[in-house]
Amino acid sequence: MLLGTVLVLLFLSGAPASAHAALSGTDPDDGSVVKQAPRSVTLTFTESVGLLDDSFRVFGPDQRRVHTGEATHADGRSGTARVGLPRKLAQGTYTVAWRVVSADSHPVSGAFSFSVGKRSATSTQIDTGPDEDPLTGGLYDAARYLAYLAAALLVGAAAFALLCRPAKRSPLRRPLVTAWWTLLGSTVVLLLLRAPYEAGAGPATAFDASALGRTLTSRPGLALLARLAVLLLTAVFLVWLSRRRDHRDRRDPVALASGTTLAAALALTWAVAEHASAGIQVPLAMTSSVLHLLATGVWLGGLVALLLTLRRSSGEDLTEVVPRFSRIAFASVTVLVVTGVYQSWRGLGSVSALSGTSYGRLLLAKLAAVTVLVLAAGYSRRWTARLAAPATTRTVAAVRERVAQPVGAPLAPEAAGEPGTPDAGEPGMPDAGEPERPEGQALGSGDGDGEEQRRGLRRSVLIEVAVAAVVLLITTLLTTTLPGRAQAEAAQQAPAGALPPTTLITVPYDTGVKSLTGRGTVQVTLDPGRVGENGVQAVVHGSDQGPITVPEVRITFTLPSKKVGPIDAGLTDIGYWSTNSVNLPLPGTWTMKTTVRVSDVDQVTVSKRVRITS
């Protein structure tokens, strides 16, 4: 029932299109000039997004924040965001800063601009709101890492206890309890920090009632709540398992089925709110992610359980436990390779993304760490074979000795209990077919060789555990990094999320007149500097570098290579010289001629080259 509930959580949101939300369009268009003030601003994304209380911040020409309505989805479409604007907006350029949460639970933010009537003369850098609070981000990432570690230990130790432990007394109770409490605590921290993490606020806002309520109804919040529910059921399962007297019945189908279901549900709480839940082939990606997480836990968590077993169990136990875990680990590695290759292809999208994106470089680092881990595992398998060899050799020798006696043959002197010969069945005496060993010494721990094998295996497993911690750390970083495929998709979208590009040209002039206005500079802003309609603003500065007023400024554009022009910008004096309707029809290097007249008879014309892009 719980597993089905989590699955419903996933598929109710639909199948998104990319692994991070990318802005695909704005209304009004980015950098556009509209004649009438719009009643709202609408954003369109490549996937469904979640809205925050402060998803929109609109700034007017005076750099002050404009009062807006509540952010909503346009016409109920989950891949859009809309906010209402005041009825009357002053002329000038408006900057819209936005922040939403993509379907894979990562916050995404950006900014764009539009103008009403005409563009503002100058623009300054707008505060688009916080990107991420360093303390909140650090605490959130630390809790994620602890959750991964605890989940791996919990799944791996439980699987080890169910599948590998032949002894009644188990050294795994404490690590199981520790892993459970650590995962519970980290999940609660993630739930509390979710709202400030999404908003880019400090951790002090974690206990805000309205923000916490919004988290509890969001996709990531529901996944964390489902994880808490799975943990409660897991606690009941572990208590039930620990009270079973016959621990040797480790292959009990009820226990195995219950444990597998709980482990799958636990893994699904990660997959439902991260990269697998968004992008291409979502159902297959979800299945692959769950299998990958389970295999990681069985292998890496099982390594910790094996290390503890090597420290506390007898050699007789180890001759059964170690080979069995070796086979389980090999199967887990096989699953990890298959699912890892698929997830890498799905996340990268191209080979060039391996070196050209942060996601790809992290993936290469993880591949290197996993390679070291596999090499260490291979070394451990050698010690495993040596540790298991003594018991196997003795068993084969005993069988051969019994088979060699023909039916009806007289008993050997040792077996007949002849005088002077130790009786095979006498208590405290070693068996005739078994090498004599000190009292209390277990199989597989003979006079130095067995102990050396155990020490060698402990060392190699300890190395595996250390490298596994690094692998999980890189995995945590990967889950917070934009995948290469999504980065490529975002790059293909129309430029959005920043102020429109502008070209700033400084034109020095000197009329020869010795006065404040006789010489100086003209700061010409060409916006956006592309083919089509452009805005031109010209601000004149005198010899003291301060702005001045002059009788006339005229600017013309000529494209000599195509014999186009001159095109008069038609500047008008509105406190500075400006126009929003210069149409430059072709790309290329244009010649911009600026004429500055400082009196009825004194003027000068200066030429500058300007690059216009398509």
Coordinates of C-alpha atoms in Angstrom, one line a residue:
M1 CA 0.0 0.0 0.0
L2 CA 2.8 2.5 0.9
L3 CA 4.8 1.6 -2.2
G4 CA 1.7 2.2 -4.3
T5 CA 1.1 5.5 -2.7
V6 CA 4.6 6.7 -3.5
L7 CA 4.2 5.5 -7.1
V8 CA 0.9 7.5 -7.4
L9 CA 2.8 10.6 -6.0
L10 CA 5.2 10.3 -8.9
F11 CA 2.9 9.7 -11.9
L12 CA 0.3 12.3 -10.8
S13 CA 2.7 15.0 -11.9
G14 CA 3.0 13.7 -15.5
A15 CA 6.0 13.1 -17.6
P16 CA 8.2 16.3 -17.7
A17 CA 10.5 17.1 -20.6
S18 CA 13.9 17.8 -19.1
A19 CA 15.8 17.2 -15.9
H20 CA 15.9 20.8 -14.8
A21 CA 13.3 23.4 -15.7
A22 CA 14.5 25.7 -18.5
L23 CA 12.8 29.0 -19.4
S24 CA 11.5 28.6 -23.0
G25 CA 9.5 31.8 -23.3
T26 CA 8.3 35.0 -21.7
D27 CA 5.3 37.3 -22.2
P28 CA 6.2 40.1 -22.8
D29 CA 9.2 38.9 -24.7
D30 CA 12.7 39.4 -23.2
G31 CA 14.0 42.8 -24.3
S32 CA 10.9 43.9 -26.1
V33 CA 9.3 47.3 -26.2
V34 CA 5.5 47.3 -25.8
K35 CA 3.2 50.2 -26.5
Q36 CA 0.7 49.4 -23.7
A37 CA 1.5 48.2 -20.3
P38 CA 0.8 44.5 -19.9
R39 CA -1.6 43.3 -17.3
S40 CA 0.5 40.3 -16.3
V41 CA 3.9 38.6 -16.9
T42 CA 3.8 35.0 -18.0
L43 CA 6.8 32.5 -18.1
T44 CA 6.8 29.2 -19.9
F45 CA 9.1 26.4 -18.9
T46 CA 10.2 23.1 -20.5
E47 CA 8.7 21.1 -17.6
S48 CA 6.3 21.5 -14.7
V49 CA 7.4 23.9 -11.9
G50 CA 6.4 24.7 -8.4
L51 CA 5.7 28.2 -7.3
L52 CA 7.0 30.0 -4.2
D53 CA 5.5 32.9 -2.2
D54 CA 8.2 35.2 -3.7
S55 CA 8.5 33.6 -7.2
F56 CA 8.3 37.1 -8.9
R57 CA 10.1 40.3 -8.2
V58 CA 9.4 43.1 -10.6
F59 CA 11.5 46.3 -10.6
G60 CA 10.5 49.5 -12.4
P61 CA 12.6 52.1 -14.2
D62 CA 13.3 53.8 -10.9
Q63 CA 14.8 50.5 -9.6
R64 CA 12.0 50.2 -7.0
R65 CA 10.0 47.1 -6.6
V66 CA 6.6 47.0 -8.2
H67 CA 3.6 45.7 -6.3
T68 CA 2.4 42.5 -7.9
G69 CA -0.3 39.9 -7.3
E70 CA 0.0 36.3 -6.3
A71 CA 2.0 33.9 -8.5
T72 CA -0.2 31.3 -10.3
H73 CA 0.0 28.8 -13.1
A74 CA -1.4 30.3 -16.3
D75 CA -4.7 28.6 -17.3
G76 CA -3.8 25.8 -14.9
R77 CA -0.8 24.7 -16.9
S78 CA 1.9 23.4 -14.5
G79 CA 4.7 24.4 -16.9
T80 CA 3.9 28.1 -16.6
A81 CA 4.1 30.9 -14.0
R82 CA 2.1 34.1 -14.1
V83 CA 1.9 37.2 -11.9
G84 CA -0.5 40.2 -12.3
L85 CA 0.8 43.8 -12.7
P86 CA -0.7 47.1 -11.7
R87 CA -3.1 48.8 -14.1
K88 CA -0.8 51.8 -14.8
L89 CA 2.9 51.4 -15.4
A90 CA 5.2 54.3 -16.1
Q91 CA 7.2 54.4 -19.3
G92 CA 10.7 52.7 -19.2
T93 CA 12.4 49.4 -18.7
Y94 CA 11.1 46.8 -16.2
T95 CA 13.2 43.9 -14.8
V96 CA 11.5 40.7 -13.8
A97 CA 13.4 38.4 -11.4
W98 CA 11.9 34.9 -11.0
R99 CA 12.5 31.8 -8.9
V100 CA 10.7 28.5 -9.2
V101 CA 11.2 24.8 -8.3
S102 CA 11.7 22.3 -11.1
A103 CA 10.1 18.9 -11.1
D104 CA 13.3 17.3 -9.8
S105 CA 13.1 19.5 -6.7
H106 CA 15.9 21.9 -7.6
P107 CA 15.3 25.7 -7.4
V108 CA 15.8 27.5 -10.7
S109 CA 16.0 31.3 -11.0
G110 CA 16.8 34.1 -13.5
A111 CA 15.7 37.5 -14.8
F112 CA 14.6 39.2 -18.0
S113 CA 13.4 42.7 -19.0
F114 CA 10.9 44.5 -21.1
S115 CA 10.1 48.1 -21.7
V116 CA 6.8 50.1 -21.8
G117 CA 6.7 52.9 -24.4
K118 CA 10.4 53.3 -24.5
R119 CA 13.6 51.9 -23.0
S120 CA 15.1 53.6 -20.0
A121 CA 18.3 55.7 -20.7
T122 CA 20.5 53.8 -18.3
S123 CA 20.2 50.6 -16.4
T124 CA 21.9 49.3 -13.3
Q125 CA 22.4 45.8 -11.9
I126 CA 19.2 44.6 -10.4
D127 CA 19.1 42.5 -7.3
T128 CA 17.3 39.4 -8.6
G129 CA 16.9 38.0 -5.1
P130 CA 19.0 35.4 -3.3
D131 CA 20.4 32.5 -5.3
E132 CA 21.3 30.3 -2.3
D133 CA 22.0 31.0 1.4
P134 CA 25.5 29.5 2.0
L135 CA 24.6 28.2 5.5
T136 CA 21.3 26.7 4.4
G137 CA 22.9 25.1 1.3
G138 CA 25.7 23.6 3.4
L139 CA 23.3 22.2 6.0
Y140 CA 21.0 20.8 3.4
D141 CA 23.8 19.1 1.5
A142 CA 25.2 17.7 4.7
A143 CA 21.8 16.2 5.6
R144 CA 21.5 14.8 2.1
Y145 CA 24.9 13.1 2.4
L146 CA 24.1 11.7 5.9
A147 CA 20.8 10.4 4.5
Y148 CA 22.6 8.5 1.7
L149 CA 25.1 7.1 4.1
A150 CA 22.5 6.0 6.6
A151 CA 20.2 4.5 3.9
A152 CA 23.1 2.5 2.4
L153 CA 24.1 1.2 5.9
L154 CA 20.5 0.4 6.8
V155 CA 19.7 -1.5 3.6
G156 CA 23.1 -3.2 3.4
A157 CA 23.2 -4.3 7.1
A158 CA 19.7 -5.7 7.0
A159 CA 20.4 -7.5 3.7
F160 CA 23.6 -8.9 5.2
A161 CA 21.7 -10.1 8.4
L162 CA 19.0 -11.8 6.3
L163 CA 21.2 -13.4 3.6
C164 CA 24.6 -14.0 5.1
R165 CA 24.5 -14.4 8.9
P166 CA 24.6 -18.1 10.1
A167 CA 25.2 -17.2 13.7
K168 CA 22.5 -16.5 16.3
R169 CA 24.4 -13.7 17.9
S170 CA 24.8 -10.8 15.4
P171 CA 27.1 -7.8 15.8
L172 CA 24.8 -5.8 13.5
R173 CA 22.2 -4.6 15.9
R174 CA 24.0 -1.4 16.8
P175 CA 24.8 -0.3 13.2
L176 CA 21.2 -1.0 12.2
V177 CA 19.9 1.2 15.1
T178 CA 22.4 3.9 14.3
A179 CA 21.6 3.9 10.6
W180 CA 17.8 4.1 11.4
W181 CA 18.1 7.0 13.8
T182 CA 20.6 8.9 11.5
L183 CA 18.3 8.5 8.5
L184 CA 15.3 9.6 10.6
G185 CA 17.2 12.7 11.9
S186 CA 18.5 13.7 8.5
T187 CA 15.1 13.3 6.9
V188 CA 13.5 15.6 9.5
V189 CA 16.3 18.2 8.9
L190 CA 15.7 18.0 5.1
L191 CA 12.0 18.5 5.7
L192 CA 12.6 21.6 7.8
L193 CA 15.2 23.1 5.6
R194 CA 13.3 22.5 2.4
A195 CA 11.4 25.8 2.4
P196 CA 14.5 28.0 3.1
Y197 CA 16.5 26.0 0.6
E198 CA 13.9 26.6 -2.2
A199 CA 13.6 30.3 -1.3
G200 CA 17.4 30.9 -0.9
A201 CA 16.7 32.1 2.7
G202 CA 18.6 31.5 5.9
P203 CA 18.0 28.5 8.2
A204 CA 16.1 30.7 10.7
T205 CA 13.1 30.6 8.5
A206 CA 12.8 26.8 8.7
F207 CA 10.1 27.1 11.4
D208 CA 7.9 29.5 9.5
A209 CA 4.4 27.9 9.6
S210 CA 3.2 28.9 6.2
A211 CA 6.5 27.9 4.5
L212 CA 6.5 24.5 6.3
G213 CA 2.9 24.0 5.3
R214 CA 3.8 24.6 1.6
T215 CA 6.6 22.2 1.9
L216 CA 4.4 19.4 3.3
T217 CA 2.1 19.7 0.2
S218 CA 4.9 19.9 -2.4
R219 CA 6.4 17.0 -4.3
P220 CA 9.7 16.9 -2.4
G221 CA 7.9 17.3 0.9
L222 CA 5.5 14.4 0.2
A223 CA 8.5 12.3 -0.7
L224 CA 10.2 13.1 2.6
L225 CA 7.0 12.3 4.5
A226 CA 6.7 9.0 2.7
R227 CA 10.3 8.3 3.8
L228 CA 9.4 8.9 7.4
A229 CA 6.5 6.5 7.0
V230 CA 8.7 3.8 5.5
L231 CA 11.2 4.3 8.4
L232 CA 8.4 3.7 10.9
L233 CA 7.4 0.5 9.2
T234 CA 11.1 -0.5 9.0
A235 CA 11.4 0.0 12.8
V236 CA 8.5 -2.4 13.3
F237 CA 10.1 -4.9 10.9
L238 CA 13.5 -4.8 12.6
V239 CA 12.0 -5.3 16.0
W240 CA 10.0 -8.2 14.7
L241 CA 13.1 -9.7 13.1
S242 CA 15.2 -9.3 16.2
R243 CA 12.7 -11.2 18.4
R244 CA 12.6 -14.2 16.1
R245 CA 14.4 -17.0 18.0
D246 CA 15.4 -19.0 14.9
H247 CA 17.8 -16.6 13.3
R248 CA 19.2 -19.4 11.2
D249 CA 16.1 -19.3 9.1
R250 CA 17.4 -16.3 7.2
R251 CA 15.8 -17.3 4.0
D252 CA 12.3 -17.0 5.4
P253 CA 10.2 -15.8 2.4
V254 CA 8.1 -13.5 4.6
A255 CA 11.1 -11.8 6.1
L256 CA 12.8 -11.5 2.7
A257 CA 9.7 -10.2 1.0
S258 CA 9.0 -7.7 3.7
G259 CA 12.5 -6.4 3.8
T260 CA 12.7 -6.1 0.0
T261 CA 9.4 -4.2 -0.2
L262 CA 10.6 -1.7 2.5
A263 CA 14.0 -1.3 0.9
A264 CA 12.4 -0.6 -2.5
A265 CA 9.9 1.9 -1.0
L266 CA 12.8 3.6 0.8
A267 CA 14.8 3.9 -2.5
L268 CA 11.7 5.2 -4.3
T269 CA 11.5 8.2 -1.9
W270 CA 14.8 9.4 -3.5
A271 CA 13.9 8.5 -7.1
V272 CA 10.5 10.2 -6.9
A273 CA 12.0 13.7 -6.2
E274 CA 15.3 13.7 -8.0
H275 CA 16.7 13.5 -11.6
A276 CA 15.0 10.2 -12.4
S277 CA 11.6 11.8 -11.9
A278 CA 12.2 14.3 -14.8
G279 CA 13.4 14.0 -18.3
I280 CA 13.1 11.2 -20.9
Q281 CA 12.0 7.7 -20.2
V282 CA 10.7 8.5 -16.7
P283 CA 9.3 5.0 -15.9
L284 CA 12.5 3.2 -17.0
A285 CA 14.6 5.9 -15.2
M286 CA 12.7 5.4 -12.0
T287 CA 13.2 1.6 -12.1
S288 CA 16.9 2.0 -12.9
S289 CA 17.3 4.6 -10.1
V290 CA 15.6 2.3 -7.5
L291 CA 17.7 -0.7 -8.6
H292 CA 20.9 1.4 -8.5
L293 CA 20.1 2.7 -5.0
L294 CA 19.3 -0.8 -3.7
A295 CA 22.4 -2.3 -5.2
T296 CA 24.5 0.5 -3.7
G297 CA 23.1 -0.2 -0.3
V298 CA 23.5 -3.9 -0.5
W299 CA 27.1 -3.6 -1.6
L300 CA 28.4 -0.6 0.3
G301 CA 26.3 -1.1 3.4
G302 CA 27.1 -4.8 3.3
L303 CA 30.8 -3.9 3.4
V304 CA 30.4 -2.2 6.7
A305 CA 28.5 -5.2 8.0
L306 CA 31.2 -7.5 6.8
L307 CA 33.9 -5.4 8.4
L308 CA 32.1 -5.6 11.8
T309 CA 31.6 -9.4 11.3
L310 CA 35.3 -9.9 10.6
R311 CA 36.1 -8.1 13.9
R312 CA 33.7 -10.1 16.1
S313 CA 32.9 -13.5 14.6
S314 CA 34.8 -16.7 14.7
G315 CA 36.6 -18.2 11.7
E316 CA 34.0 -21.0 11.5
D317 CA 31.3 -18.4 10.8
L318 CA 33.5 -16.6 8.3
T319 CA 34.0 -19.6 6.1
E320 CA 30.3 -19.5 5.4
V321 CA 29.6 -15.7 5.6
V322 CA 32.4 -14.3 3.5
P323 CA 31.9 -16.4 0.3
R324 CA 28.1 -15.8 0.5
F325 CA 28.5 -12.0 0.7
S326 CA 31.1 -12.2 -2.1
R327 CA 28.5 -13.7 -4.4
I328 CA 25.9 -11.1 -3.4
A329 CA 28.4 -8.2 -3.8
F330 CA 29.3 -9.5 -7.3
A331 CA 25.6 -9.5 -8.3
S332 CA 25.2 -6.0 -6.8
V333 CA 28.2 -4.7 -8.8
T334 CA 26.6 -6.1 -12.0
V335 CA 23.4 -4.2 -11.3
L336 CA 25.3 -1.1 -10.6
V337 CA 27.2 -1.3 -13.9
V338 CA 24.1 -1.8 -16.0
T339 CA 22.0 0.9 -14.3
G340 CA 25.0 3.3 -14.0
V341 CA 25.7 3.1 -17.7
Y342 CA 22.0 3.9 -18.5
Q343 CA 21.8 6.7 -16.1
S344 CA 25.0 8.2 -17.3
W345 CA 23.8 8.2 -20.9
R346 CA 20.4 9.7 -19.8
G347 CA 22.1 12.4 -17.8
L348 CA 24.9 13.4 -20.2
G349 CA 23.2 13.2 -23.6
S350 CA 26.5 13.4 -25.5
V351 CA 30.1 12.3 -25.1
S352 CA 31.3 15.9 -25.2
A353 CA 29.3 16.6 -22.0
L354 CA 31.8 14.4 -20.1
S355 CA 34.4 17.1 -20.2
G356 CA 32.3 20.1 -21.1
T357 CA 29.9 20.1 -18.1
S358 CA 30.2 20.0 -14.4
Y359 CA 27.9 17.0 -14.3
G360 CA 30.2 15.2 -16.7
R361 CA 33.4 16.0 -14.7
L362 CA 31.7 14.8 -11.5
L363 CA 30.7 11.6 -13.3
L364 CA 34.3 11.0 -14.4
A365 CA 35.4 11.5 -10.8
K366 CA 32.8 9.0 -9.6
L367 CA 33.9 6.5 -12.3
A368 CA 37.5 6.8 -11.1
A369 CA 36.4 6.2 -7.5
V370 CA 34.2 3.3 -8.5
T371 CA 37.1 1.8 -10.4
V372 CA 39.3 2.0 -7.3
L373 CA 36.4 0.4 -5.3
V374 CA 36.1 -2.5 -7.8
L375 CA 39.9 -3.1 -7.7
A376 CA 39.8 -3.2 -3.9
A377 CA 36.8 -5.6 -4.1
G378 CA 38.8 -7.9 -6.4
Y379 CA 41.6 -7.9 -3.9
S380 CA 39.1 -8.8 -1.1
R381 CA 37.8 -11.7 -3.2
R382 CA 41.3 -13.2 -3.2
W383 CA 41.4 -13.1 0.6
T384 CA 37.9 -14.5 0.6
A385 CA 39.0 -17.5 -1.5
R386 CA 41.9 -18.1 0.8
L387 CA 39.7 -17.9 3.9
A388 CA 37.2 -20.3 2.5
A389 CA 39.8 -22.8 1.2
P390 CA 40.7 -24.6 4.5
A391 CA 37.2 -25.7 5.2
T392 CA 36.6 -26.8 1.7
T393 CA 39.8 -28.8 1.6
R394 CA 38.9 -30.6 4.8
T395 CA 35.5 -31.4 3.6
V396 CA 36.7 -32.9 0.3
A397 CA 39.5 -34.8 2.1
A398 CA 37.0 -36.3 4.6
V399 CA 34.7 -37.4 1.8
R400 CA 37.5 -39.0 -0.1
E401 CA 38.6 -40.9 3.0
R402 CA 35.2 -42.3 3.6
V403 CA 34.6 -43.2 0.0
A404 CA 38.0 -45.0 -0.2
Q405 CA 36.8 -47.7 2.4
P406 CA 35.2 -50.7 0.6
V407 CA 32.0 -52.1 1.9
G408 CA 32.7 -54.8 4.6
A409 CA 36.3 -53.8 5.0
P410 CA 37.8 -54.1 8.5
L411 CA 37.9 -50.9 10.6
A412 CA 41.1 -49.0 10.7
P413 CA 43.0 -49.4 13.9
E414 CA 42.1 -45.8 14.9
A415 CA 38.5 -46.4 14.3
A416 CA 38.4 -49.7 16.2
G417 CA 39.7 -48.0 19.2
E418 CA 42.8 -50.2 19.6
P419 CA 44.8 -49.8 22.8
G420 CA 47.1 -46.9 22.6
T421 CA 45.1 -45.2 20.0
P422 CA 42.9 -42.2 20.8
D423 CA 39.2 -43.0 20.3
A424 CA 37.7 -40.9 17.5
G425 CA 34.5 -40.3 19.5
E426 CA 36.2 -39.5 22.9
P427 CA 35.2 -36.0 24.0
G428 CA 38.0 -33.4 23.8
M429 CA 40.0 -35.4 21.3
P430 CA 40.6 -34.3 17.7
D431 CA 39.1 -36.3 14.9
A432 CA 41.6 -38.7 13.1
G433 CA 40.9 -37.0 9.8
E434 CA 41.3 -33.5 11.2
P435 CA 44.7 -31.8 11.9
E436 CA 45.1 -31.2 15.6
R437 CA 44.5 -27.6 16.6
P438 CA 44.5 -25.7 19.9
E439 CA 41.4 -25.9 22.0
G440 CA 38.8 -23.3 21.2
Q441 CA 40.4 -22.4 17.8
A442 CA 37.8 -22.1 15.1
L443 CA 38.0 -23.3 11.5
G444 CA 39.6 -20.9 9.2
S445 CA 41.8 -19.4 11.9
G446 CA 44.6 -21.9 12.1
D447 CA 48.0 -21.3 13.6
G448 CA 48.8 -18.0 12.0
D449 CA 47.6 -18.6 8.4
G450 CA 43.8 -18.1 9.1
E451 CA 44.4 -15.1 11.3
E452 CA 46.6 -13.5 8.6
Q453 CA 43.8 -14.1 6.1
R454 CA 41.3 -12.4 8.3
R455 CA 43.6 -9.4 8.9
G456 CA 44.2 -9.1 5.1
L457 CA 40.5 -9.3 4.4
R458 CA 39.8 -6.7 7.1
R459 CA 42.3 -4.3 5.6
S460 CA 40.9 -4.7 2.1
V461 CA 37.3 -4.3 3.2
L462 CA 38.3 -1.2 5.3
I463 CA 39.7 0.4 2.1
E464 CA 36.5 -0.5 0.3
V465 CA 34.4 1.2 3.0
A466 CA 36.6 4.4 2.8
V467 CA 36.4 4.6 -1.0
A468 CA 32.6 3.9 -0.8
A469 CA 32.2 7.0 1.4
V470 CA 33.9 9.1 -1.3
V471 CA 31.6 7.5 -3.9
L472 CA 28.5 8.5 -1.9
L473 CA 29.8 12.0 -1.5
I474 CA 30.2 12.4 -5.3
T475 CA 26.8 10.9 -5.7
T476 CA 25.3 13.6 -3.4
L477 CA 27.0 16.3 -5.5
L478 CA 25.7 14.7 -8.7
T479 CA 22.1 14.9 -7.5
T480 CA 22.4 18.7 -7.0
T481 CA 24.2 19.3 -10.4
L482 CA 22.4 20.2 -13.6
P483 CA 22.7 17.1 -15.9
G484 CA 24.5 17.6 -19.2
R485 CA 21.5 16.8 -21.3
A486 CA 19.4 19.4 -19.5
Q487 CA 22.2 22.0 -19.8
A488 CA 22.2 21.4 -23.5
E489 CA 18.4 21.8 -23.7
A490 CA 18.6 25.0 -21.8
A491 CA 21.3 26.4 -24.1
Q492 CA 19.1 25.7 -27.1
Q493 CA 16.3 27.8 -25.7
A494 CA 15.9 31.5 -26.6
P495 CA 18.2 33.6 -24.4
A496 CA 16.3 34.2 -21.2
G497 CA 17.1 34.8 -17.6
A498 CA 19.3 37.9 -18.1
L499 CA 19.0 41.5 -19.1
P500 CA 19.1 42.0 -23.0
P501 CA 22.6 42.5 -24.4
T502 CA 23.7 46.0 -25.2
T503 CA 26.6 47.7 -27.0
L504 CA 28.2 50.6 -25.3
I505 CA 30.3 52.9 -27.5
T506 CA 32.3 55.9 -26.2
V507 CA 32.7 58.6 -28.8
P508 CA 35.3 61.3 -28.0
Y509 CA 34.8 64.7 -29.7
D510 CA 36.6 68.0 -29.9
T511 CA 35.1 71.0 -31.6
G512 CA 38.2 73.2 -31.0
V513 CA 36.2 75.5 -28.8
K514 CA 37.8 76.1 -25.4
S515 CA 34.8 75.7 -23.2
L516 CA 33.1 73.1 -21.0
T517 CA 31.1 71.8 -24.0
G518 CA 33.8 72.3 -26.6
R519 CA 35.2 68.8 -26.1
G520 CA 34.2 65.7 -24.2
T521 CA 32.6 62.3 -24.9
V522 CA 29.3 60.8 -26.0
Q523 CA 28.2 57.6 -24.4
V524 CA 26.1 55.8 -27.0
T525 CA 24.1 52.7 -25.9
L526 CA 22.9 50.5 -28.8
D527 CA 20.3 48.1 -27.5
P528 CA 20.3 45.1 -28.3
G529 CA 22.8 45.5 -31.1
R530 CA 21.1 42.9 -33.3
V531 CA 19.4 42.9 -36.7
G532 CA 16.0 44.6 -36.5
E533 CA 14.7 47.3 -34.3
N534 CA 17.2 48.9 -31.9
G535 CA 17.1 51.5 -29.3
V536 CA 19.8 54.2 -29.2
Q537 CA 20.5 56.4 -26.2
A538 CA 23.2 59.1 -26.2
V539 CA 24.5 61.0 -23.2
V540 CA 27.0 63.9 -23.7
H541 CA 29.7 64.5 -21.1
G542 CA 31.8 67.7 -21.1
S543 CA 35.5 68.2 -20.4
D544 CA 34.9 67.7 -16.7
Q545 CA 33.3 64.3 -17.3
G546 CA 29.9 65.5 -16.1
P547 CA 26.8 65.3 -18.2
I548 CA 26.0 68.4 -20.3
T549 CA 23.3 69.7 -22.6
V550 CA 24.1 70.5 -26.2
P551 CA 21.9 71.9 -29.0
E552 CA 22.0 68.8 -31.2
V553 CA 23.3 65.2 -31.4
R554 CA 22.7 63.3 -34.7
I555 CA 23.7 59.7 -35.3
T556 CA 23.6 57.8 -38.7
F557 CA 24.4 54.2 -39.6
T558 CA 26.0 53.0 -42.8
L559 CA 26.9 49.5 -44.0
P560 CA 29.6 50.2 -46.7
S561 CA 29.9 46.5 -47.7
K562 CA 26.3 46.3 -48.7
K563 CA 25.9 50.0 -49.7
V564 CA 23.2 50.5 -47.1
G565 CA 22.6 53.9 -45.5
P566 CA 23.0 56.3 -44.2
I567 CA 20.2 55.5 -41.8
D568 CA 19.3 58.5 -39.5
A569 CA 18.6 57.4 -36.0
G570 CA 16.3 60.5 -35.5
L571 CA 17.3 61.2 -31.9
T572 CA 15.1 63.4 -29.8
D573 CA 16.0 65.4 -26.7
I574 CA 14.2 64.1 -23.6
G575 CA 16.9 65.1 -21.1
Y576 CA 19.3 62.9 -23.1
W577 CA 19.2 62.0 -26.8
S578 CA 17.1 58.9 -27.5
T579 CA 15.1 56.8 -29.9
N580 CA 13.6 53.3 -29.9
S581 CA 13.0 52.8 -33.6
V582 CA 16.3 52.4 -35.5
N583 CA 15.9 49.5 -37.9
L584 CA 19.2 47.9 -38.9
P585 CA 18.3 45.3 -41.6
L586 CA 21.5 43.4 -42.1
P587 CA 24.3 41.9 -39.9
G588 CA 27.9 43.2 -40.3
T589 CA 30.2 46.0 -39.4
W590 CA 28.4 49.2 -39.6
T591 CA 29.8 52.7 -39.5
M592 CA 28.2 54.9 -36.9
K593 CA 28.7 58.7 -37.4
T594 CA 28.0 60.9 -34.4
T595 CA 27.6 64.6 -34.9
V596 CA 27.8 66.9 -31.9
R597 CA 26.8 70.5 -32.3
V598 CA 27.7 72.7 -29.3
S599 CA 26.7 76.1 -30.8
D600 CA 25.1 77.6 -33.9
V601 CA 28.4 77.3 -35.8
D602 CA 30.6 74.8 -33.8
Q603 CA 30.1 71.1 -34.5
V604 CA 32.1 67.9 -35.2
T605 CA 31.4 64.5 -36.6
V606 CA 33.2 61.4 -35.4
S607 CA 33.0 57.9 -37.0
K608 CA 33.0 54.6 -35.1
R609 CA 32.7 51.0 -36.2
V610 CA 29.8 49.0 -34.7
R611 CA 29.2 45.2 -35.0
I612 CA 25.6 44.2 -35.5
T613 CA 24.8 40.5 -35.1
S614 CA 22.0 38.5 -36.6

